[in-house]
XYZ file of N, CA, C and O in Angstrom:
460
model
N -9.386 -16.684 -26.238
C -7.975 -16.551 -25.684
C -8.556 -15.896 -23.623
O -8.919 -14.703 -24.195
N -8.730 -16.667 -23.158
C -9.129 -16.394 -21.883
C -7.992 -14.915 -21.000
O -7.340 -15.739 -21.088
N -8.873 -14.219 -20.591
C -7.754 -13.973 -19.207
C -7.606 -14.673 -17.907
O -8.568 -15.369 -17.312
N -5.716 -14.861 -17.607
C -6.138 -15.099 -16.194
C -5.902 -14.358 -14.643
O -5.151 -13.465 -15.113
N -6.403 -14.810 -13.871
C -6.284 -13.631 -12.977
C -6.418 -14.130 -11.774
O -6.526 -15.050 -11.636
N -4.909 -14.167 -11.385
C -4.398 -14.542 -10.041
C -4.731 -14.156 -8.819
O -4.635 -12.442 -8.672
N -5.223 -14.351 -7.314
C -5.079 -13.017 -6.301
C -4.257 -13.601 -5.747
O -3.658 -14.699 -5.429
N -3.425 -12.653 -4.984
C -2.392 -12.856 -4.374
C -2.756 -11.730 -2.927
O -3.440 -10.156 -3.117
N -2.523 -12.371 -1.886
C -2.865 -11.663 -0.330
C -1.248 -10.694 0.136
O -0.590 -12.206 0.201
N -1.555 -9.668 0.144
C -0.325 -9.024 0.727
C -1.209 -8.803 2.877
O -2.048 -8.350 2.650
N -0.097 -8.723 3.539
C -0.554 -8.127 4.999
C -0.097 -7.121 5.203
O 1.211 -6.744 4.709
N -0.344 -5.924 5.334
C -0.362 -4.194 5.102
C 0.125 -3.998 6.917
O -1.600 -4.752 6.906
N 1.211 -3.353 6.561
C 0.919 -2.511 7.550
C 1.820 -1.226 8.196
O 2.085 -0.429 7.503
N 0.025 -0.909 8.239
C 0.297 0.975 8.242
C 0.342 1.526 8.640
O -0.083 1.214 9.945
N 1.465 2.439 9.035
C 1.731 3.729 10.184
C 1.125 4.938 9.731
O 2.077 5.062 9.041
N 0.903 5.933 10.828
C 0.910 7.092 10.179
C -0.626 7.857 10.530
O -0.348 6.774 11.092
N -1.276 8.818 10.224
C -2.580 9.231 10.755
C -3.150 9.120 9.679
O -3.500 9.435 8.399
N -3.729 7.809 9.915
C -5.566 7.301 9.542
C -5.735 6.639 10.196
O -4.776 5.731 10.800
N -7.294 6.598 10.521
C -7.514 5.705 11.518
C -9.010 4.819 10.371
O -8.916 5.111 8.992
N -9.173 3.746 11.919
C -10.324 2.802 10.669
C -11.253 3.211 9.912
O -11.767 2.865 8.856
N -11.936 4.518 9.880
C -12.799 5.166 9.337
C -11.855 5.914 8.329
O -13.208 5.880 7.365
N -11.548 6.374 7.857
C -11.180 6.861 7.157
C -10.776 5.566 5.579
O -11.475 6.069 4.629
N -10.681 4.709 6.209
C -10.617 3.207 5.538
C -11.827 2.929 5.109
O -11.846 1.703 3.896
N -12.842 3.217 6.115
C -14.444 2.386 5.819
C -14.505 3.971 4.801
O -15.616 3.415 3.679
N -14.747 4.857 4.913
C -14.723 5.939 3.802
C -14.666 5.722 2.452
O -14.583 6.025 1.602
N -13.202 5.440 2.866
C -12.814 5.879 1.068
C -12.973 3.859 0.237
O -12.836 4.161 -0.670
N -13.208 3.012 1.379
C -13.080 1.454 0.747
C -12.815 1.516 -0.366
O -12.517 -0.162 -0.122
N -11.607 1.424 -0.679
C -10.404 1.455 -2.101
C -8.931 1.404 -1.783
O -9.297 2.970 -0.870
N -8.278 1.609 -2.107
C -7.020 1.906 -2.027
C -6.441 2.005 -3.228
O -6.563 1.349 -4.704
N -5.321 2.720 -3.900
C -4.213 2.674 -5.479
C -2.940 2.010 -4.336
O -2.254 2.863 -3.065
N -2.419 0.671 -5.430
C -0.777 0.641 -5.220
C -0.307 0.682 -5.668
O -0.609 0.054 -7.264
N 0.852 1.330 -6.156
C 2.092 1.381 -7.804
C 3.195 0.345 -7.930
O 3.522 0.611 -6.223
N 3.612 -0.209 -7.652
C 4.893 -1.057 -7.441
C 4.996 -1.746 -6.890
O 5.616 -2.221 -5.579
N 3.563 -2.834 -6.237
C 3.725 -4.200 -5.941
C 4.565 -4.576 -5.725
O 5.470 -4.787 -4.997
N 5.501 -5.200 -6.654
C 6.149 -6.229 -7.212
C 7.344 -5.860 -6.648
O 8.887 -5.867 -7.238
N 7.815 -4.171 -7.059
C 8.783 -3.355 -6.941
C 9.494 -3.695 -4.893
O 8.891 -3.546 -4.061
N 10.542 -3.115 -4.885
C 11.161 -2.746 -2.728
C 10.334 -2.313 -2.052
O 10.560 -1.698 -1.211
N 10.176 -0.971 -2.989
C 8.811 0.219 -2.390
C 7.875 0.313 -2.786
O 7.927 1.340 -3.531
N 6.957 -0.223 -2.524
C 5.489 0.111 -3.714
C 4.792 1.164 -2.539
O 5.462 1.872 -0.990
N 3.858 1.580 -3.510
C 3.660 2.827 -2.446
C 2.261 2.886 -2.127
O 0.963 2.394 -3.409
N 1.487 3.931 -1.403
C -0.017 2.823 -1.447
C -0.741 4.630 -0.888
O -0.106 5.572 -0.207
N -1.783 4.698 -1.860
C -2.715 5.689 -1.721
C -4.177 4.922 -1.363
O -4.661 4.077 -1.643
N -4.618 5.979 -0.475
C -6.013 5.807 0.654
C -6.428 7.046 0.434
O -5.464 8.008 1.333
N -7.550 7.510 -0.015
C -8.963 8.533 0.306
C -6.894 9.917 -0.371
O -6.646 9.420 -1.186
N -6.567 10.821 0.461
C -5.165 11.455 0.226
C -4.707 11.744 0.738
O -3.690 11.844 0.432
N -4.433 10.259 2.005
C -2.706 9.421 2.238
C -2.126 8.790 1.310
O -2.282 8.250 0.830
N -0.544 9.032 1.558
C 0.316 8.698 0.572
C 1.360 7.659 1.309
O 1.854 8.367 2.800
N 1.291 6.409 1.236
C 3.171 5.594 1.570
C 3.710 5.114 1.851
O 2.949 3.909 -0.011
N 4.360 5.512 2.122
C 5.036 4.112 0.602
C 6.248 3.073 1.318
O 6.205 3.284 3.065
N 6.442 1.836 1.408
C 6.483 0.773 2.155
C 7.716 0.023 1.749
O 8.503 0.422 0.657
N 8.554 -0.641 2.201
C 8.908 -2.190 1.645
C 8.430 -3.377 2.816
O 8.273 -3.382 3.670
N 9.419 -4.490 1.910
C 8.980 -5.557 2.442
C 9.922 -5.931 3.701
O 10.436 -5.772 3.826
N 9.199 -6.483 4.816
C 9.878 -7.464 6.205
C 9.863 -8.966 6.009
O 7.953 -9.311 5.903
N 10.872 -9.123 6.787
C 9.541 -10.886 7.862
C 9.018 -10.484 7.977
O 9.605 -9.205 9.583
N 8.480 -11.277 8.511
C 7.679 -11.574 9.701
C 8.067 -12.757 10.982
O 9.402 -13.030 10.993
N 7.549 -11.739 12.542
C 8.078 -13.414 12.793
C 7.372 -14.166 12.889
O 5.616 -14.133 13.090
N 7.525 -15.657 12.783
C 6.135 -16.610 12.639
C 5.896 -16.594 11.327
O 5.662 -15.507 10.114
N 4.503 -16.302 11.438
C 3.547 -17.212 9.782
C 2.298 -16.323 10.554
O 1.825 -16.855 11.161
N 3.100 -15.889 9.020
C 1.179 -14.868 9.210
C -0.229 -15.915 8.710
O 0.420 -16.241 7.071
N -1.488 -15.644 8.808
C -2.230 -17.656 8.494
C -3.386 -16.229 8.229
O -3.669 -15.323 8.707
N -3.873 -16.544 6.696
C -4.717 -15.762 6.078
C -6.434 -16.714 6.244
O -6.108 -17.537 5.786
N -7.709 -16.024 7.228
C -8.689 -16.929 7.039
C -9.930 -15.807 6.510
O -10.148 -15.020 6.306
N -10.449 -16.043 6.080
C -11.943 -15.933 4.774
C -12.602 -16.783 7.034
O -13.521 -17.705 6.705
N -13.936 -15.703 6.805
C -15.544 -15.396 7.130
C -16.057 -16.743 6.279
O -16.690 -15.676 5.763
N -17.122 -17.430 6.819
C -17.936 -17.806 5.901
C -19.531 -18.016 6.640
O -18.794 -17.648 7.830
N -20.359 -18.246 5.358
C -21.591 -17.802 5.895
C -22.336 -18.830 7.232
O -22.706 -18.158 7.552
N -22.844 -20.000 6.689
C -22.542 -21.177 7.409
C -21.617 -20.838 8.662
O -20.805 -20.923 8.862
N -22.298 -21.117 10.362
C -22.265 -20.939 11.375
C -21.269 -22.740 11.621
O -20.945 -22.360 12.967
N -22.113 -23.082 11.171
C -21.988 -24.769 11.638
C -22.480 -25.170 12.484
O -23.397 -25.185 12.553
N -22.155 -25.493 14.522
C -22.783 -26.259 14.263
C -23.534 -24.842 15.479
O -23.464 -24.919 17.060
N -23.707 -24.567 15.140
C -25.039 -23.545 15.731
C -24.189 -22.493 17.171
O -25.066 -22.480 18.835
N -22.885 -21.598 16.923
C -22.093 -21.678 17.281
C -22.473 -19.781 17.127
O -22.317 -18.768 16.188
N -21.249 -19.375 18.053
C -21.275 -17.719 18.436
C -20.885 -17.215 18.148
O -20.379 -16.251 17.375
N -19.381 -18.065 17.768
C -17.760 -17.947 16.309
C -18.312 -17.681 15.693
O -18.662 -19.539 14.923
N -17.642 -17.293 14.434
C -17.384 -17.518 13.249
C -16.763 -19.173 12.448
O -16.309 -19.271 13.660
N -16.934 -19.404 11.969
C -16.408 -20.034 10.517
C -15.704 -19.478 9.972
O -15.783 -19.263 9.418
N -14.689 -20.258 9.978
C -13.716 -19.734 9.496
C -13.107 -21.259 8.534
O -12.915 -22.224 8.926
N -12.243 -20.171 6.997
C -12.090 -21.042 6.767
C -10.533 -20.544 5.909
O -10.159 -19.807 5.801
N -9.723 -21.389 5.591
C -8.040 -21.170 5.409
C -7.488 -20.800 4.098
O -8.944 -21.124 2.883
N -7.060 -19.626 3.840
C -7.314 -19.262 2.590
C -5.845 -19.290 2.123
O -5.062 -20.490 1.148
N -4.592 -19.712 3.570
C -3.228 -18.815 2.664
C -2.126 -18.231 3.651
O -2.763 -18.447 4.737
N -0.746 -18.535 3.826
C -0.121 -18.166 4.780
C 1.015 -17.544 4.189
O 1.811 -17.703 2.797
N 1.931 -16.669 5.247
C 3.199 -15.451 4.494
C 4.022 -15.887 5.627
O 3.921 -16.024 6.134
N 4.745 -15.446 5.408
C 6.836 -14.859 5.896
C 6.979 -13.499 5.793
O 7.358 -13.467 6.413
N 6.002 -13.053 5.095
C 6.800 -11.503 4.162
C 4.892 -10.873 4.359
O 4.599 -11.151 4.372
N 6.053 -9.198 5.021
C 5.029 -8.343 4.962
C 5.183 -7.450 4.376
O 5.938 -6.897 4.742
N 3.797 -5.743 4.283
C 5.077 -4.641 3.123
C 4.613 -3.178 4.590
O 3.473 -3.198 4.816
N 5.407 -3.688 5.551
C 5.439 -1.768 5.918
C 5.328 -0.746 6.014
O 5.856 -0.519 4.730
N 4.076 -0.018 5.690
C 3.966 1.155 4.961
C 3.834 2.357 5.791
O 2.959 2.444 7.582
N 4.391 3.674 5.416
C 4.625 4.058 6.868
C 4.042 5.953 5.693
O 4.289 6.159 5.023
N 3.430 7.543 6.042
C 2.789 7.480 5.758
C 3.512 9.436 5.495
O 4.781 9.224 6.124
N 3.806 8.936 3.886
C 4.673 10.312 3.792
C 3.444 11.965 3.206
O 2.700 11.689 2.888
N 4.401 12.453 2.876
C 3.289 14.263 2.505
C 4.326 14.735 1.909
O 5.072 14.089 1.514
N 3.453 14.308 0.150
C 3.797 14.800 -1.327
C 4.145 16.926 -1.017
O 2.869 16.668 -0.548
N 4.534 16.977 -1.993
C 5.072 18.973 -1.917
C 4.830 18.368 -3.622
O 5.668 18.128 -4.111
N 4.338 19.824 -3.891
C 4.256 19.757 -5.087
C 5.590 20.365 -6.085
O 6.341 21.071 -4.909
N 6.103 20.031 -7.038
C 7.369 20.325 -7.033
C 7.206 22.357 -7.694
O 6.350 22.719 -7.829
N 8.294 23.044 -7.151
C 9.127 24.120 -7.943
C 9.098 24.359 -8.183
O 9.556 23.306 -9.825
N 9.276 24.946 -10.131
C 8.509 24.797 -11.194
C 10.000 25.529 -11.785
O 10.826 25.454 -10.605
N 10.906 25.071 -12.147
C 12.384 24.519 -13.490
C 12.570 26.482 -12.850
O 11.975 26.162 -13.989
N 13.802 26.469 -13.256
C 14.567 28.001 -13.027
C 15.411 27.956 -14.319
O 15.863 26.948 -14.442
N 14.853 29.230 -14.963
C 15.568 29.670 -16.377
C 16.977 29.858 -15.589
O 17.349 30.279 -14.720
N 17.615 28.406 -16.840
C 18.744 29.370 -16.955
C 19.420 30.784 -16.995
O 18.685 31.527 -17.214
N 20.713 30.861 -16.039
C 20.928 32.915 -16.416
C 21.820 32.787 -16.988
O 23.243 31.600 -16.652
N 22.025 34.050 -17.183
C 24.019 33.828 -17.605
C 25.043 34.622 -17.109
O 24.727 34.570 -15.547
N 26.070 34.860 -17.184
C 27.071 35.346 -15.946
C 26.371 37.180 -15.793
O 25.949 37.968 -14.501
N 25.598 37.756 -16.292
C 25.160 39.021 -16.209
C 23.557 38.625 -15.738
O 22.549 39.777 -15.161
N 22.794 37.934 -15.160
C 21.315 37.268 -14.900
C 20.692 37.972 -16.097
O 18.630 36.985 -15.338
N 20.743 38.018 -17.316
C 19.584 37.596 -18.356
C 19.408 36.106 -18.681
O 20.380 35.024 -18.128
N 18.474 35.404 -19.384
C 17.756 34.550 -19.289
C 18.753 33.400 -20.270
O 18.966 34.141 -21.312
N 18.695 32.905 -20.473
C 19.307 32.257 -21.103
C 19.730 30.379 -22.253
O 18.227 29.959 -21.489
N 18.974 31.151 -23.659
C 18.277 30.270 -24.155
C 18.958 29.190 -24.902
O 19.901 29.782 -25.565
N 18.516 27.803 -25.311
C 19.983 26.800 -25.983
C 18.530 26.998 -27.567
O 17.200 27.408 -27.049
N 18.974 26.944 -28.452
C 18.902 26.817 -29.608
C 19.294 25.404 -30.798
O 19.359 25.836 -31.296
N 19.028 24.319 -29.837
C 19.926 22.793 -30.326
C 18.286 23.397 -31.775
O 17.342 23.044 -31.176
């Protein structure tokens, strides 16, 4: 029984403090909850959260072919797919959780449960 792999193309619109150098340097990213309403993207130490939005018009995806065809300076492109939605992502700052405080009794002493 073989593993089925399906390609998925999504237009990501990333805003926040990140530049193309950071994208090239990291080379990869992690996406959590891609099929949820609010996916999370991590690129290096940068974290983004987003939501899906309708695009204005149709977005089309192309791939640059190796052969340039008619000796042209312009690349030869091959159609991949189209999309009418994009994932808009905005940078978020994660802060460490504060440790939970132990419950205090009326006199200020710690209360422990014996369940």
